[in-house]
Tab-separated table of C-alpha atoms in Angstrom:
chain	number	residue	atom	x	y	z
M	1	ASN	CA	22.007	-78.618	133.058
M	2	ALA	CA	19.559	-77.379	135.675
M	3	GLY	CA	18.040	-79.798	138.141
M	4	VAL	CA	14.546	-79.663	139.548
M	5	MET	CA	13.674	-76.148	140.610
M	6	GLN	CA	11.195	-75.163	143.254
M	7	ASN	CA	10.033	-71.772	144.364
M	8	PRO	CA	9.670	-70.160	146.671
M	9	ARG	CA	12.158	-71.877	148.972
M	10	HIS	CA	10.417	-70.466	152.025
M	11	LEU	CA	6.810	-69.349	152.249
M	12	VAL	CA	5.015	-67.847	155.220
M	13	ARG	CA	1.249	-67.656	155.174
M	14	ARG	CA	-1.360	-66.694	157.761
M	15	ARG	CA	-4.160	-69.119	158.513
M	16	GLY	CA	-6.864	-68.896	155.863
M	17	GLN	CA	-4.590	-67.647	153.089
M	18	GLU	CA	-3.660	-69.549	149.951
M	19	ALA	CA	-0.250	-71.090	149.313
M	20	ARG	CA	1.008	-71.682	145.795
M	21	LEU	CA	4.109	-73.810	145.327
M	22	ARG	CA	5.877	-74.136	141.976
M	23	CYS	CA	8.019	-76.869	140.512
M	24	SER	CA	9.936	-76.936	137.247
M	25	PRO	CA	11.110	-80.457	136.366
M	26	MET	CA	14.494	-81.372	134.980
M	27	LYS	CA	14.928	-80.829	131.263
M	28	GLY	CA	13.446	-83.754	129.367
M	29	HIS	CA	11.312	-84.939	132.286
M	30	SER	CA	7.549	-84.930	131.881
M	31	HIS	CA	6.598	-86.698	135.130
M	32	VAL	CA	6.272	-84.736	138.350
M	33	TYR	CA	5.637	-85.890	141.921
M	34	TRP	CA	4.771	-83.903	145.027
M	35	TYR	CA	5.608	-85.011	148.562
M	36	ARG	CA	5.081	-83.573	152.018
M	37	GLN	CA	7.433	-84.066	154.927
M	38	LEU	CA	6.691	-83.065	158.494
M	39	PRO	CA	9.638	-82.454	160.837
M	40	GLU	CA	11.297	-85.718	161.913
M	41	GLU	CA	8.862	-87.721	159.791
M	42	GLY	CA	9.035	-89.658	156.552
M	43	LEU	CA	8.251	-88.538	153.043
M	44	LYS	CA	4.547	-88.753	152.245
M	45	PHE	CA	3.494	-89.094	148.610
M	46	MET	CA	0.771	-86.645	147.579
M	47	VAL	CA	0.288	-86.625	143.813
M	48	TYR	CA	1.860	-87.792	140.559
M	49	LEU	CA	1.277	-85.814	137.359
M	50	GLN	CA	2.195	-85.884	133.728
M	51	LYS	CA	1.708	-82.919	131.449
M	52	GLU	CA	-1.991	-81.966	131.661
M	53	ASN	CA	-2.882	-85.195	133.499
M	54	ILE	CA	-3.147	-86.340	137.088
M	55	ILE	CA	-1.958	-89.950	137.169
M	56	ASP	CA	-2.228	-90.723	140.875
M	57	GLU	CA	-3.626	-88.423	143.554
M	58	SER	CA	-4.176	-91.082	146.180
M	59	GLY	CA	-2.034	-89.235	148.714
M	60	MET	CA	-3.669	-85.854	148.295
M	61	PRO	CA	-6.059	-84.590	151.007
M	62	LYS	CA	-9.553	-84.409	149.550
M	63	GLU	CA	-10.152	-80.788	150.514
M	64	ARG	CA	-8.152	-77.582	150.058
M	65	PHE	CA	-5.329	-79.221	148.074
M	66	SER	CA	-5.028	-79.295	144.302
M	67	ALA	CA	-2.244	-79.814	141.789
M	68	GLU	CA	-1.755	-79.175	138.115
M	69	PHE	CA	0.946	-79.577	135.501
M	70	PRO	CA	-0.068	-77.516	132.469
M	71	LYS	CA	1.233	-77.976	128.948
M	72	GLU	CA	3.396	-74.904	129.404
M	73	GLY	CA	4.977	-73.775	132.630
M	74	PRO	CA	5.708	-75.305	136.007
M	75	SER	CA	3.656	-77.705	138.065
M	76	ILE	CA	1.680	-75.951	140.799
M	77	LEU	CA	0.620	-77.321	144.165
M	78	ARG	CA	-2.109	-75.141	145.603
M	79	ILE	CA	-3.275	-75.160	149.200
M	80	GLN	CA	-6.356	-73.107	149.940
M	81	GLN	CA	-7.286	-71.746	153.373
M	82	VAL	CA	-4.082	-72.968	154.986
M	83	VAL	CA	-4.083	-74.218	158.584
M	84	ARG	CA	-1.188	-74.631	161.018
M	85	GLY	CA	-1.060	-78.364	160.281
M	86	ASP	CA	-0.069	-77.589	156.686
M	87	SER	CA	3.313	-76.313	157.913
M	88	ALA	CA	5.831	-78.724	156.394
M	89	ALA	CA	8.471	-79.128	153.737
M	90	TYR	CA	6.982	-79.795	150.309
M	91	PHE	CA	9.258	-81.556	147.857
M	92	CYS	CA	8.804	-81.935	144.152
M	93	ALA	CA	10.568	-84.612	142.117
M	94	SER	CA	10.661	-85.385	138.427
M	95	SER	CA	11.423	-88.444	136.333
M	96	ILE	CA	11.728	-89.286	132.675
M	97	GLN	CA	9.024	-91.959	133.015
M	98	GLY	CA	6.881	-93.492	135.729
M	99	GLY	CA	8.745	-96.160	137.653
M	100	HIS	CA	12.115	-94.555	136.932
M	101	GLU	CA	14.562	-92.665	139.115
M	102	GLN	CA	13.225	-89.488	140.648
M	103	TYR	CA	15.259	-86.344	141.083
M	104	PHE	CA	14.214	-84.040	143.871
M	105	GLY	CA	14.100	-80.289	144.077
M	106	PRO	CA	15.345	-78.376	147.127
M	107	GLY	CA	11.861	-78.124	148.609
M	108	THR	CA	9.573	-75.341	149.773
M	109	ARG	CA	9.314	-74.818	153.527
M	110	LEU	CA	5.797	-73.629	154.285
M	111	THR	CA	5.121	-71.998	157.620
M	112	VAL	CA	1.558	-71.139	158.598
M	113	THR	CA	1.279	-68.564	161.355
S	1	GLN	CA	-2.934	-101.021	152.444
S	2	LYS	CA	0.337	-101.155	150.526
S	3	GLU	CA	3.368	-100.548	152.719
S	4	VAL	CA	7.113	-100.232	152.669
S	5	GLU	CA	8.694	-100.933	156.037
S	6	GLN	CA	12.092	-99.922	157.279
S	7	ASN	CA	13.690	-100.051	160.706
S	8	SER	CA	13.705	-96.423	161.827
S	9	GLY	CA	17.000	-96.807	163.691
S	10	PRO	CA	19.136	-95.114	164.545
S	11	LEU	CA	21.586	-97.616	163.166
S	12	SER	CA	25.004	-96.869	164.529
S	13	VAL	CA	28.167	-98.300	162.931
S	14	PRO	CA	31.843	-97.467	163.411
S	15	GLU	CA	33.780	-95.786	160.625
S	16	GLY	CA	35.067	-98.339	158.119
S	17	ALA	CA	32.408	-100.948	158.920
S	18	ILE	CA	29.640	-102.229	156.646
S	19	ALA	CA	26.228	-100.642	157.192
S	20	SER	CA	23.269	-102.835	156.251
S	21	LEU	CA	19.908	-101.196	155.647
S	22	ASN	CA	16.809	-103.283	155.074
S	23	CYS	CA	13.389	-102.737	153.566
S	24	THR	CA	10.343	-104.947	153.024
S	25	TYR	CA	7.396	-104.135	150.784
S	26	SER	CA	3.872	-105.498	150.676
S	27	ASP	CA	2.888	-104.938	147.013
S	28	ARG	CA	3.945	-108.022	145.042
S	29	GLY	CA	3.431	-106.049	141.839
S	30	SER	CA	6.230	-103.612	142.670
S	31	GLN	CA	8.707	-103.497	139.817
S	32	SER	CA	11.117	-100.662	140.558
S	33	PHE	CA	13.063	-100.099	143.742
S	34	PHE	CA	15.137	-97.143	144.803
S	35	TRP	CA	17.277	-96.008	147.691
S	36	TYR	CA	17.536	-92.321	148.503
S	37	ARG	CA	19.727	-90.552	151.021
S	38	GLN	CA	18.456	-87.502	152.888
S	39	TYR	CA	20.643	-85.296	155.021
S	40	SER	CA	18.910	-83.348	157.764
S	41	GLY	CA	17.182	-80.272	156.335
S	42	LYS	CA	17.930	-81.277	152.742
S	43	SER	CA	16.026	-82.973	149.941
S	44	PRO	CA	16.383	-86.689	149.127
S	45	GLU	CA	18.988	-87.682	146.571
S	46	LEU	CA	19.043	-90.895	144.581
S	47	ILE	CA	21.674	-93.442	145.625
S	48	MET	CA	20.707	-96.645	143.831
S	49	SER	CA	18.009	-98.134	141.645
S	50	ILE	CA	17.370	-101.852	141.167
S	51	TYR	CA	14.819	-103.588	138.975
S	52	SER	CA	15.721	-107.308	138.930
S	53	ASN	CA	16.592	-109.931	141.515
S	54	GLY	CA	20.170	-110.076	142.697
S	55	ASP	CA	22.860	-107.581	143.551
S	56	LYS	CA	23.794	-104.286	141.959
S	57	GLU	CA	27.018	-102.570	142.933
S	58	ASP	CA	28.023	-98.937	142.540
S	59	GLY	CA	31.206	-97.916	144.305
S	60	ARG	CA	30.791	-98.492	148.036
S	61	PHE	CA	27.063	-99.173	147.660
S	62	THR	CA	25.383	-102.500	146.871
S	63	ALA	CA	21.635	-102.892	146.466
S	64	GLN	CA	20.124	-106.345	146.835
S	65	LEU	CA	16.657	-107.364	145.677
S	66	ASN	CA	14.733	-110.545	146.461
S	67	LYS	CA	11.258	-110.349	144.944
S	68	ALA	CA	10.183	-113.733	146.312
S	69	SER	CA	10.812	-112.487	149.859
S	70	GLN	CA	9.715	-108.909	148.986
S	71	TYR	CA	12.923	-107.604	150.419
S	72	VAL	CA	15.374	-104.908	149.351
S	73	SER	CA	18.581	-103.994	151.110
S	74	LEU	CA	21.392	-101.485	150.803
S	75	LEU	CA	24.923	-102.250	151.935
S	76	ILE	CA	27.411	-99.442	152.448
S	77	ARG	CA	31.007	-100.657	152.625
S	78	ASP	CA	33.779	-98.717	154.360
S	79	SER	CA	31.201	-96.441	156.027
S	80	GLN	CA	32.252	-92.826	156.470
S	81	PRO	CA	30.915	-90.163	158.860
S	82	SER	CA	29.618	-88.366	155.747
S	83	ASP	CA	27.279	-91.336	155.167
S	84	SER	CA	25.380	-90.333	158.319
S	85	ALA	CA	21.899	-89.534	157.016
S	86	THR	CA	18.422	-90.991	156.703
S	87	TYR	CA	18.036	-93.621	153.980
S	88	LEU	CA	14.676	-93.948	152.274
S	89	CYS	CA	13.461	-97.043	150.429
S	90	ASP	CA	10.952	-96.631	147.580
S	91	ALA	CA	8.946	-99.367	145.833
S	92	GLU	CA	6.941	-98.562	142.707
S	93	ASN	CA	4.368	-100.405	140.617
S	94	TYR	CA	2.959	-98.831	137.495
S	95	GLY	CA	1.084	-101.832	136.172
S	96	GLY	CA	-1.897	-101.512	138.456
S	97	SER	CA	-4.175	-99.153	140.291
S	98	GLN	CA	-3.402	-96.003	142.200
S	99	GLY	CA	-1.289	-95.929	145.308
S	100	ASN	CA	1.688	-97.444	143.573
S	101	LEU	CA	4.403	-95.160	144.808
S	102	ILE	CA	5.393	-95.814	148.384
S	103	PHE	CA	8.317	-94.597	150.429
S	104	GLY	CA	9.373	-96.142	153.698
S	105	LYS	CA	9.773	-93.821	156.682
S	106	GLY	CA	13.528	-94.148	156.467
S	107	THR	CA	16.378	-95.558	158.517
S	108	LYS	CA	18.630	-93.088	160.280
S	109	LEU	CA	22.277	-94.119	159.956
S	110	SER	CA	24.989	-92.760	162.222
S	111	VAL	CA	28.637	-93.527	161.386
S	112	LYS	CA	30.905	-92.891	164.369
S	113	PRO	CA	34.509	-91.794	163.713
């Protein structure tokens, strides 16, 4: 009865490198959400996906960030050419439907050096 | 700009008292409301969901929703030191356009023994 899984838990990247964050939703959930949280700040919505579809990307920066949720496999949040300001905790959540309870993964802590 | 507003706190209550956490939202179309608890350095976990006007009780927690006033609250009875955390309010609307998933910045609760 696994919950939401995220990997890696910690990721260190140098400026200019790419960061790839993975999220496997709870069994039976086909809706995935990505959030970013800076230290001592609130949770900021980034993107909401269903299998093979982006439903809402209104919180996603226009450049360098992309997300996908393929038919098979985990959801991926990709950050190209990382900068120091990208250092944050990135949380993934899943739900059975939009507008229903979300269950969060443990997060990926990204550090850009 | 759709918003969910919470008093950032910290809200300090003595052990055994009732803690009252409040949240207002700007999107009248919001249909689903959730409270999450987040311990420092951890991911958010769902505490309560509420979809219709009135009160919903679960153990020591009661969620209250007033759609006319666009107001959601969470009461924690018999507060314990282990309730010390940040509480996040979430309002969701999936009947309209993008930008329908909004978290408040959270209220930090401190329960003093």
